[in-house]
Short mmCIF file of the C-alpha atoms (twelve columns), coordinates in Angstrom:
data_MODEL
# 
_entry.id   MODEL 
# 
loop_
_atom_site.group_PDB 
_atom_site.id 
_atom_site.type_symbol 
_atom_site.label_atom_id 
_atom_site.label_alt_id 
_atom_site.label_comp_id 
_atom_site.label_asym_id 
_atom_site.label_seq_id 
_atom_site.Cartn_x 
_atom_site.Cartn_y 
_atom_site.Cartn_z 
_atom_site.pdbx_PDB_model_num 
ATOM 1   C CA . MET A 1   100.993 -5.596  2.447   1 
ATOM 2   C CA . ILE A 2   101.133 -7.359  -0.844  1 
ATOM 3   C CA . ILE A 3   102.330 -5.290  -3.747  1 
ATOM 4   C CA . ALA A 4   102.171 -6.617  -7.285  1 
ATOM 5   C CA . VAL A 5   104.643 -5.143  -9.765  1 
ATOM 6   C CA . ALA A 6   103.159 -5.576  -13.293 1 
ATOM 7   C CA . SER A 7   103.023 -4.277  -16.760 1 
ATOM 8   C CA . GLY A 8   101.472 -4.861  -20.061 1 
ATOM 9   C CA . LYS A 9   104.674 -5.474  -21.885 1 
ATOM 10  C CA . GLY A 10  108.186 -6.855  -21.079 1 
ATOM 11  C CA . GLY A 11  111.277 -4.928  -20.503 1 
ATOM 12  C CA . THR A 12  109.677 -1.881  -18.695 1 
ATOM 13  C CA . GLY A 13  111.641 -2.527  -15.496 1 
ATOM 14  C CA . LYS A 14  109.490 -4.575  -13.281 1 
ATOM 15  C CA . THR A 15  112.242 -6.605  -11.722 1 
ATOM 16  C CA . THR A 16  114.387 -3.518  -11.120 1 
ATOM 17  C CA . LEU A 17  111.543 -1.576  -9.365  1 
ATOM 18  C CA . SER A 18  110.576 -4.778  -7.360  1 
ATOM 19  C CA . LEU A 19  113.998 -5.114  -6.042  1 
ATOM 20  C CA . GLY A 20  114.093 -1.411  -5.342  1 
ATOM 21  C CA . LEU A 21  111.048 -1.381  -3.325  1 
ATOM 22  C CA . ALA A 22  112.231 -4.433  -1.223  1 
ATOM 23  C CA . SER A 23  115.358 -2.307  -0.426  1 
ATOM 24  C CA . VAL A 24  113.405 0.639   1.017   1 
ATOM 25  C CA . MET A 25  110.600 -1.077  2.724   1 
ATOM 26  C CA . PRO A 26  110.807 -1.558  6.516   1 
ATOM 27  C CA . GLY A 27  110.577 -4.903  8.352   1 
ATOM 28  C CA . GLU A 28  110.468 -8.413  6.857   1 
ATOM 29  C CA . VAL A 29  110.192 -8.427  3.057   1 
ATOM 30  C CA . GLN A 30  109.888 -11.261 0.684   1 
ATOM 31  C CA . ILE A 31  109.897 -11.276 -3.254  1 
ATOM 32  C CA . LEU A 32  107.943 -13.696 -5.225  1 
ATOM 33  C CA . ASP A 33  109.310 -13.923 -8.594  1 
ATOM 34  C CA . CYS A 34  106.373 -15.096 -10.639 1 
ATOM 35  C CA . ASP A 35  107.742 -14.427 -13.986 1 
ATOM 36  C CA . VAL A 36  108.268 -17.994 -14.026 1 
ATOM 37  C CA . GLU A 37  109.206 -18.407 -17.815 1 
ATOM 38  C CA . ALA A 38  112.226 -15.967 -17.117 1 
ATOM 39  C CA . PRO A 39  112.835 -15.505 -13.465 1 
ATOM 40  C CA . ASN A 40  115.743 -13.046 -12.833 1 
ATOM 41  C CA . CYS A 41  115.576 -11.617 -9.434  1 
ATOM 42  C CA . HIS A 42  118.118 -14.224 -8.247  1 
ATOM 43  C CA . LEU A 43  120.618 -12.802 -10.635 1 
ATOM 44  C CA . PHE A 44  120.719 -9.439  -8.586  1 
ATOM 45  C CA . LEU A 45  119.986 -10.870 -5.116  1 
ATOM 46  C CA . GLU A 46  122.295 -14.000 -5.324  1 
ATOM 47  C CA . PRO A 47  120.396 -15.557 -2.612  1 
ATOM 48  C CA . ARG A 48  121.386 -18.769 -0.627  1 
ATOM 49  C CA . ILE A 49  118.925 -21.279 -1.965  1 
ATOM 50  C CA . GLU A 50  117.551 -23.359 0.865   1 
ATOM 51  C CA . ASP A 51  114.599 -25.215 -0.516  1 
ATOM 52  C CA . SER A 52  113.538 -26.540 -3.921  1 
ATOM 53  C CA . GLU A 53  110.248 -28.474 -4.808  1 
ATOM 54  C CA . GLU A 54  108.965 -29.817 -8.039  1 
ATOM 55  C CA . VAL A 55  105.588 -28.535 -9.314  1 
ATOM 56  C CA . GLY A 56  103.338 -30.878 -11.245 1 
ATOM 57  C CA . ILE A 57  99.619  -30.838 -12.393 1 
ATOM 58  C CA . PRO A 58  97.360  -33.996 -12.422 1 
ATOM 59  C CA . VAL A 59  96.738  -35.470 -15.710 1 
ATOM 60  C CA . PRO A 60  94.277  -38.242 -16.627 1 
ATOM 61  C CA . VAL A 61  95.222  -41.962 -16.965 1 
ATOM 62  C CA . VAL A 62  92.680  -44.173 -18.595 1 
ATOM 63  C CA . ASP A 63  92.237  -47.868 -17.678 1 
ATOM 64  C CA . GLU A 64  91.346  -49.248 -21.082 1 
ATOM 65  C CA . GLY A 65  89.968  -52.435 -19.326 1 
ATOM 66  C CA . LEU A 66  87.223  -50.400 -17.764 1 
ATOM 67  C CA . CYS A 67  86.693  -47.758 -20.552 1 
ATOM 68  C CA . ASP A 68  83.835  -48.396 -22.871 1 
ATOM 69  C CA . GLY A 69  84.537  -45.525 -25.365 1 
ATOM 70  C CA . CYS A 70  81.390  -43.669 -24.339 1 
ATOM 71  C CA . GLY A 71  83.067  -40.210 -24.974 1 
ATOM 72  C CA . GLU A 72  81.824  -38.426 -21.814 1 
ATOM 73  C CA . CYS A 73  85.376  -37.418 -20.901 1 
ATOM 74  C CA . GLN A 74  85.891  -35.947 -24.415 1 
ATOM 75  C CA . ARG A 75  82.707  -33.889 -24.167 1 
ATOM 76  C CA . ALA A 76  83.585  -32.744 -20.659 1 
ATOM 77  C CA . CYS A 77  87.128  -31.455 -21.470 1 
ATOM 78  C CA . GLN A 78  87.107  -27.819 -22.487 1 
ATOM 79  C CA . PHE A 79  90.730  -28.031 -23.511 1 
ATOM 80  C CA . ARG A 80  90.644  -30.863 -25.943 1 
ATOM 81  C CA . ALA A 81  93.256  -32.866 -23.898 1 
ATOM 82  C CA . ILE A 82  91.412  -36.180 -24.197 1 
ATOM 83  C CA . ALA A 83  89.763  -37.604 -27.086 1 
ATOM 84  C CA . VAL A 84  88.077  -40.924 -27.996 1 
ATOM 85  C CA . ILE A 85  88.901  -42.368 -31.478 1 
ATOM 86  C CA . GLY A 86  87.409  -45.688 -32.418 1 
ATOM 87  C CA . GLU A 87  86.371  -46.339 -28.761 1 
ATOM 88  C CA . LYS A 88  89.880  -45.909 -27.562 1 
ATOM 89  C CA . PRO A 89  90.847  -42.682 -25.471 1 
ATOM 90  C CA . MET A 90  93.918  -40.671 -26.281 1 
ATOM 91  C CA . VAL A 91  95.297  -38.246 -23.614 1 
ATOM 92  C CA . PHE A 92  97.392  -35.164 -24.652 1 
ATOM 93  C CA . PRO A 93  99.136  -34.211 -21.500 1 
ATOM 94  C CA . GLU A 94  100.400 -30.838 -22.689 1 
ATOM 95  C CA . LEU A 95  96.866  -29.683 -23.196 1 
ATOM 96  C CA . CYS A 96  95.564  -30.734 -19.829 1 
ATOM 97  C CA . HIS A 97  94.912  -28.061 -17.239 1 
ATOM 98  C CA . GLY A 98  94.463  -30.632 -14.461 1 
ATOM 99  C CA . CYS A 99  90.782  -29.561 -13.755 1 
ATOM 100 C CA . GLY A 100 89.581  -33.130 -12.974 1 
ATOM 101 C CA . ALA A 101 86.374  -32.877 -15.265 1 
ATOM 102 C CA . CYS A 102 86.993  -36.074 -17.062 1 
ATOM 103 C CA . LEU A 103 87.694  -37.878 -13.587 1 
ATOM 104 C CA . TYR A 104 84.427  -36.663 -12.264 1 
ATOM 105 C CA . ILE A 105 82.288  -37.168 -15.414 1 
ATOM 106 C CA . CYS A 106 83.466  -40.796 -16.251 1 
ATOM 107 C CA . PRO A 107 80.541  -43.153 -15.632 1 
ATOM 108 C CA . ARG A 108 82.779  -46.318 -15.578 1 
ATOM 109 C CA . HIS A 109 85.448  -44.712 -13.129 1 
ATOM 110 C CA . ALA A 110 88.074  -45.832 -15.619 1 
ATOM 111 C CA . ILE A 111 90.072  -42.500 -15.104 1 
ATOM 112 C CA . SER A 112 92.645  -41.777 -12.489 1 
ATOM 113 C CA . GLU A 113 95.318  -39.113 -12.255 1 
ATOM 114 C CA . ARG A 114 99.011  -38.921 -12.027 1 
ATOM 115 C CA . ALA A 115 101.334 -35.829 -11.459 1 
ATOM 116 C CA . ARG A 116 103.177 -34.494 -14.548 1 
ATOM 117 C CA . PRO A 117 106.108 -32.272 -13.527 1 
ATOM 118 C CA . ILE A 118 106.028 -28.829 -15.256 1 
ATOM 119 C CA . GLY A 119 108.324 -26.686 -13.160 1 
ATOM 120 C CA . VAL A 120 110.046 -26.055 -9.764  1 
ATOM 121 C CA . VAL A 121 109.812 -23.565 -6.922  1 
ATOM 122 C CA . GLU A 122 113.004 -22.489 -5.115  1 
ATOM 123 C CA . SER A 123 113.319 -20.260 -2.046  1 
ATOM 124 C CA . GLY A 124 116.441 -18.592 -0.534  1 
ATOM 125 C CA . VAL A 125 117.582 -15.703 1.507   1 
ATOM 126 C CA . LYS A 126 119.907 -12.858 1.070   1 
ATOM 127 C CA . GLY A 127 120.349 -10.448 3.984   1 
ATOM 128 C CA . ASP A 128 116.807 -9.348  5.091   1 
ATOM 129 C CA . ILE A 129 115.152 -10.276 1.831   1 
ATOM 130 C CA . ARG A 130 113.511 -13.819 1.204   1 
ATOM 131 C CA . LEU A 131 113.156 -14.862 -2.429  1 
ATOM 132 C CA . VAL A 132 110.655 -17.312 -3.639  1 
ATOM 133 C CA . GLN A 133 110.925 -17.987 -7.385  1 
ATOM 134 C CA . GLY A 134 109.211 -20.287 -9.789  1 
ATOM 135 C CA . ARG A 135 110.874 -21.866 -12.925 1 
ATOM 136 C CA . LEU A 136 108.712 -23.310 -15.665 1 
ATOM 137 C CA . ASN A 137 110.271 -26.343 -17.535 1 
ATOM 138 C CA . ILE A 138 111.419 -25.552 -20.956 1 
ATOM 139 C CA . GLY A 139 108.659 -26.175 -23.552 1 
ATOM 140 C CA . GLU A 140 105.807 -26.220 -21.026 1 
ATOM 141 C CA . PRO A 141 102.931 -23.943 -22.108 1 
ATOM 142 C CA . MET A 142 101.095 -23.266 -18.706 1 
ATOM 143 C CA . ALA A 143 102.673 -20.953 -16.204 1 
ATOM 144 C CA . PRO A 144 99.683  -20.453 -13.868 1 
ATOM 145 C CA . PRO A 145 100.092 -23.681 -11.873 1 
ATOM 146 C CA . VAL A 146 103.814 -22.782 -11.164 1 
ATOM 147 C CA . ILE A 147 102.863 -19.240 -10.325 1 
ATOM 148 C CA . ARG A 148 100.185 -20.451 -7.782  1 
ATOM 149 C CA . ALA A 149 102.871 -22.702 -6.208  1 
ATOM 150 C CA . VAL A 150 105.168 -19.717 -5.789  1 
ATOM 151 C CA . LYS A 151 102.384 -17.864 -3.956  1 
ATOM 152 C CA . HIS A 152 101.628 -20.927 -2.013  1 
ATOM 153 C CA . HIS A 153 105.099 -21.040 -0.612  1 
ATOM 154 C CA . ALA A 154 105.065 -17.463 0.473   1 
ATOM 155 C CA . ALA A 155 105.903 -16.951 4.194   1 
ATOM 156 C CA . ASP A 156 104.152 -14.679 6.696   1 
ATOM 157 C CA . ALA A 157 106.077 -11.470 6.209   1 
ATOM 158 C CA . ALA A 158 105.373 -7.849  6.926   1 
ATOM 159 C CA . HIS A 159 105.589 -7.150  3.161   1 
ATOM 160 C CA . THR A 160 105.426 -9.088  0.028   1 
ATOM 161 C CA . ILE A 161 106.477 -7.817  -3.459  1 
ATOM 162 C CA . ILE A 162 105.245 -9.937  -6.514  1 
ATOM 163 C CA . ASP A 163 107.462 -9.529  -9.710  1 
ATOM 164 C CA . CYS A 164 104.813 -10.357 -12.108 1 
ATOM 165 C CA . PRO A 165 105.192 -11.855 -15.782 1 
ATOM 166 C CA . PRO A 166 104.532 -9.405  -18.553 1 
ATOM 167 C CA . GLY A 167 101.296 -9.100  -20.424 1 
ATOM 168 C CA . THR A 168 97.677  -9.157  -19.318 1 
ATOM 169 C CA . SER A 169 96.767  -12.984 -19.895 1 
ATOM 170 C CA . CYS A 170 96.476  -15.787 -17.450 1 
ATOM 171 C CA . PRO A 171 99.943  -15.646 -16.010 1 
ATOM 172 C CA . MET A 172 99.657  -11.900 -15.028 1 
ATOM 173 C CA . VAL A 173 96.150  -12.252 -13.730 1 
ATOM 174 C CA . THR A 174 97.261  -15.237 -11.538 1 
ATOM 175 C CA . ALA A 175 100.132 -13.360 -10.062 1 
ATOM 176 C CA . VAL A 176 98.308  -10.032 -9.368  1 
ATOM 177 C CA . ARG A 177 95.077  -11.629 -8.087  1 
ATOM 178 C CA . GLY A 178 94.846  -11.215 -4.266  1 
ATOM 179 C CA . SER A 179 97.218  -8.294  -4.028  1 
ATOM 180 C CA . ASP A 180 96.573  -5.238  -1.877  1 
ATOM 181 C CA . CYS A 181 97.957  -2.889  -4.617  1 
ATOM 182 C CA . ALA A 182 99.410  -2.963  -7.986  1 
ATOM 183 C CA . VAL A 183 102.136 -0.872  -9.514  1 
ATOM 184 C CA . LEU A 184 101.919 -0.923  -13.310 1 
ATOM 185 C CA . VAL A 185 105.334 -0.097  -14.834 1 
ATOM 186 C CA . THR A 186 105.462 1.586   -18.183 1 
ATOM 187 C CA . GLU A 187 107.529 3.622   -20.390 1 
ATOM 188 C CA . PRO A 188 106.606 6.755   -22.334 1 
ATOM 189 C CA . THR A 189 106.215 5.278   -25.798 1 
ATOM 190 C CA . PRO A 190 103.364 4.118   -28.136 1 
ATOM 191 C CA . PHE A 191 103.843 0.541   -27.176 1 
ATOM 192 C CA . GLY A 192 104.030 1.374   -23.570 1 
ATOM 193 C CA . LEU A 193 100.850 3.389   -23.684 1 
ATOM 194 C CA . ASN A 194 98.916  0.560   -25.627 1 
ATOM 195 C CA . ASP A 195 99.960  -2.044  -23.229 1 
ATOM 196 C CA . LEU A 196 99.428  0.244   -20.174 1 
ATOM 197 C CA . ILE A 197 95.751  0.678   -21.301 1 
ATOM 198 C CA . LEU A 198 95.287  -3.132  -21.312 1 
ATOM 199 C CA . ALA A 199 96.936  -3.444  -17.888 1 
ATOM 200 C CA . VAL A 200 94.771  -0.841  -16.457 1 
ATOM 201 C CA . ALA A 201 91.654  -2.528  -17.720 1 
ATOM 202 C CA . THR A 202 92.845  -5.768  -16.163 1 
ATOM 203 C CA . VAL A 203 93.577  -4.524  -12.633 1 
ATOM 204 C CA . ARG A 204 90.280  -2.473  -12.685 1 
ATOM 205 C CA . ALA A 205 88.401  -5.778  -13.612 1 
ATOM 206 C CA . LEU A 206 90.151  -7.348  -10.504 1 
ATOM 207 C CA . ALA A 207 89.283  -4.444  -8.304  1 
ATOM 208 C CA . ILE A 208 92.758  -4.024  -7.150  1 
ATOM 209 C CA . PRO A 209 94.041  -0.463  -6.124  1 
ATOM 210 C CA . PHE A 210 96.715  0.650   -8.555  1 
ATOM 211 C CA . GLY A 211 99.157  3.348   -9.728  1 
ATOM 212 C CA . VAL A 212 101.490 3.847   -12.510 1 
ATOM 213 C CA . ALA A 213 105.301 4.191   -12.430 1 
ATOM 214 C CA . ILE A 214 106.678 5.736   -15.627 1 
ATOM 215 C CA . ASN A 215 110.102 4.412   -16.398 1 
ATOM 216 C CA . ARG A 216 112.894 5.793   -18.646 1 
ATOM 217 C CA . VAL A 217 111.087 9.231   -18.887 1 
ATOM 218 C CA . GLY A 218 112.705 11.186  -21.714 1 
ATOM 219 C CA . ILE A 219 112.784 8.528   -24.471 1 
ATOM 220 C CA . GLY A 220 109.255 9.168   -25.730 1 
ATOM 221 C CA . ASP A 221 106.510 11.694  -25.309 1 
ATOM 222 C CA . ALA A 222 103.906 12.820  -22.708 1 
ATOM 223 C CA . ARG A 223 100.850 10.595  -24.031 1 
ATOM 224 C CA . VAL A 224 101.307 8.255   -21.122 1 
ATOM 225 C CA . ALA A 225 101.190 10.905  -18.540 1 
ATOM 226 C CA . ASP A 226 98.267  12.565  -20.346 1 
ATOM 227 C CA . PHE A 227 96.430  9.205   -20.251 1 
ATOM 228 C CA . CYS A 228 96.902  8.848   -16.469 1 
ATOM 229 C CA . ARG A 229 95.576  12.326  -15.966 1 
ATOM 230 C CA . ALA A 230 92.677  11.930  -18.221 1 
ATOM 231 C CA . GLU A 231 91.783  8.577   -16.398 1 
ATOM 232 C CA . ASP A 232 92.493  10.050  -12.844 1 
ATOM 233 C CA . ILE A 233 95.370  7.390   -12.301 1 
ATOM 234 C CA . ALA A 234 97.961  8.236   -9.842  1 
ATOM 235 C CA . ILE A 235 101.461 8.521   -11.098 1 
ATOM 236 C CA . LEU A 236 103.609 6.978   -8.403  1 
ATOM 237 C CA . ALA A 237 106.980 7.900   -9.792  1 
ATOM 238 C CA . GLU A 238 108.593 9.246   -12.953 1 
ATOM 239 C CA . ILE A 239 112.053 7.764   -13.297 1 
ATOM 240 C CA . PRO A 240 114.252 9.443   -15.970 1 
ATOM 241 C CA . ASP A 241 116.189 7.613   -18.643 1 
ATOM 242 C CA . ASP A 242 119.753 7.225   -17.497 1 
ATOM 243 C CA . ARG A 243 122.535 5.303   -19.192 1 
ATOM 244 C CA . ARG A 244 124.248 4.668   -15.843 1 
ATOM 245 C CA . VAL A 245 121.309 2.619   -14.633 1 
ATOM 246 C CA . ALA A 246 121.570 0.360   -17.706 1 
ATOM 247 C CA . GLU A 247 125.303 -0.086  -17.184 1 
ATOM 248 C CA . VAL A 248 124.946 -1.015  -13.566 1 
ATOM 249 C CA . ILE A 249 122.075 -3.553  -14.321 1 
ATOM 250 C CA . ALA A 250 124.127 -5.100  -17.254 1 
ATOM 251 C CA . ARG A 251 126.776 -5.756  -14.625 1 
ATOM 252 C CA . GLY A 252 124.318 -7.385  -12.210 1 
ATOM 253 C CA . GLY A 253 124.421 -4.395  -9.782  1 
ATOM 254 C CA . LEU A 254 121.561 -2.453  -8.196  1 
ATOM 255 C CA . PRO A 255 121.395 1.065   -9.519  1 
ATOM 256 C CA . TRP A 256 120.022 2.669   -6.210  1 
ATOM 257 C CA . GLU A 257 123.297 1.683   -4.557  1 
ATOM 258 C CA . SER A 258 125.560 3.579   -7.008  1 
ATOM 259 C CA . VAL A 259 123.494 5.939   -9.368  1 
ATOM 260 C CA . PRO A 260 122.915 9.301   -7.812  1 
ATOM 261 C CA . GLY A 261 119.164 10.131  -7.173  1 
ATOM 262 C CA . MET A 262 117.881 6.686   -8.019  1 
ATOM 263 C CA . ARG A 263 117.311 5.774   -4.490  1 
ATOM 264 C CA . GLY A 264 115.157 8.966   -4.126  1 
ATOM 265 C CA . HIS A 265 112.879 7.781   -7.079  1 
ATOM 266 C CA . ILE A 266 112.483 4.426   -5.327  1 
ATOM 267 C CA . GLU A 267 111.388 5.934   -1.995  1 
ATOM 268 C CA . LYS A 268 108.999 8.194   -3.768  1 
ATOM 269 C CA . LEU A 269 107.623 5.172   -5.554  1 
ATOM 270 C CA . TYR A 270 107.026 3.579   -2.082  1 
ATOM 271 C CA . GLN A 271 105.396 6.492   -0.621  1 
ATOM 272 C CA . GLY A 272 103.228 6.557   -3.760  1 
ATOM 273 C CA . VAL A 273 102.238 2.982   -2.959  1 
ATOM 274 C CA . LEU A 274 101.202 3.899   0.588   1 
ATOM 275 C CA . TYR A 275 99.242  6.815   -0.755  1 
ATOM 276 C CA . THR A 276 97.391  4.644   -3.227  1 
ATOM 277 C CA . LEU A 277 96.454  2.025   -0.762  1 
ATOM 278 C CA . LYS A 278 95.162  4.916   1.731   1 
ATOM 279 C CA . ASN A 279 93.011  6.461   -0.980  1 
ATOM 280 C CA . GLN A 280 91.873  3.641   -3.107  1 
ATOM 281 C CA . ARG A 281 91.196  0.756   -0.826  1 
ATOM 282 C CA . ARG A 282 87.996  2.020   0.437   1 
ATOM 283 C CA . LYS A 283 86.652  2.771   -3.053  1 
ATOM 284 C CA . TYR A 284 87.304  -0.892  -4.116  1 
ATOM 285 C CA . ALA A 285 85.972  -2.280  -0.971  1 
ATOM 286 C CA . ASP A 286 82.544  -0.632  -1.857  1 
ATOM 287 C CA . LEU A 287 82.366  -2.433  -5.281  1 
# 
């Protein structure tokens, strides 16, 4: 079972709930920290890092001795990563997505590729939990290649939890794609509702079964819950706002280990995930 924990905005509690689910799920569990611009699962797990591997993307290298400046590469590139100025090609590596179109289209076979490092994937173990995390190099604009590398390094485990990046753009879609179920974490505020609507539209487009976890209940109003009921969306858990949870997290602790009642909310969330899988999988399979 692969569970993606996602949200339309940052700071809703994705990492906390990802770690919480890992603590109550039976059997082998691995967490994939795909929030590669700011991975933080390791701050709470403190795993023993056993492996580290560099991640790169292929960027074009032009042999000016073979290039005749025809401009076919420039016309083929959808990302404006290569340009021909005065019959001389210029490559902009930071814009390149590594698609290989320029290499394929060049009639003179003047283009080759070299790997450009953009991040790293690390894996480690803490107790019964295996962690694989990606870390995008500072200043790099493209997270999806590192996210795909994290998912590629996933082991065969009974359960996999994906701690997704916030938002609904390419990084989130890359992380969520292929999951058995998505947990959309939100908060009962106007911002939370706005971004939840975007996240719901995204997972529906991907045909992934999903439910909503409303975190910090009590800081806003009932509009998020009303939206879920109107859209026939399962509310998997409603976790009350509790200052003690924030204090434990600020110290790097795990709130379900010390805050009364918190573990019960996490277990209810897990049962909600199982219910969602059972009741929605057939519906999406028919699409």
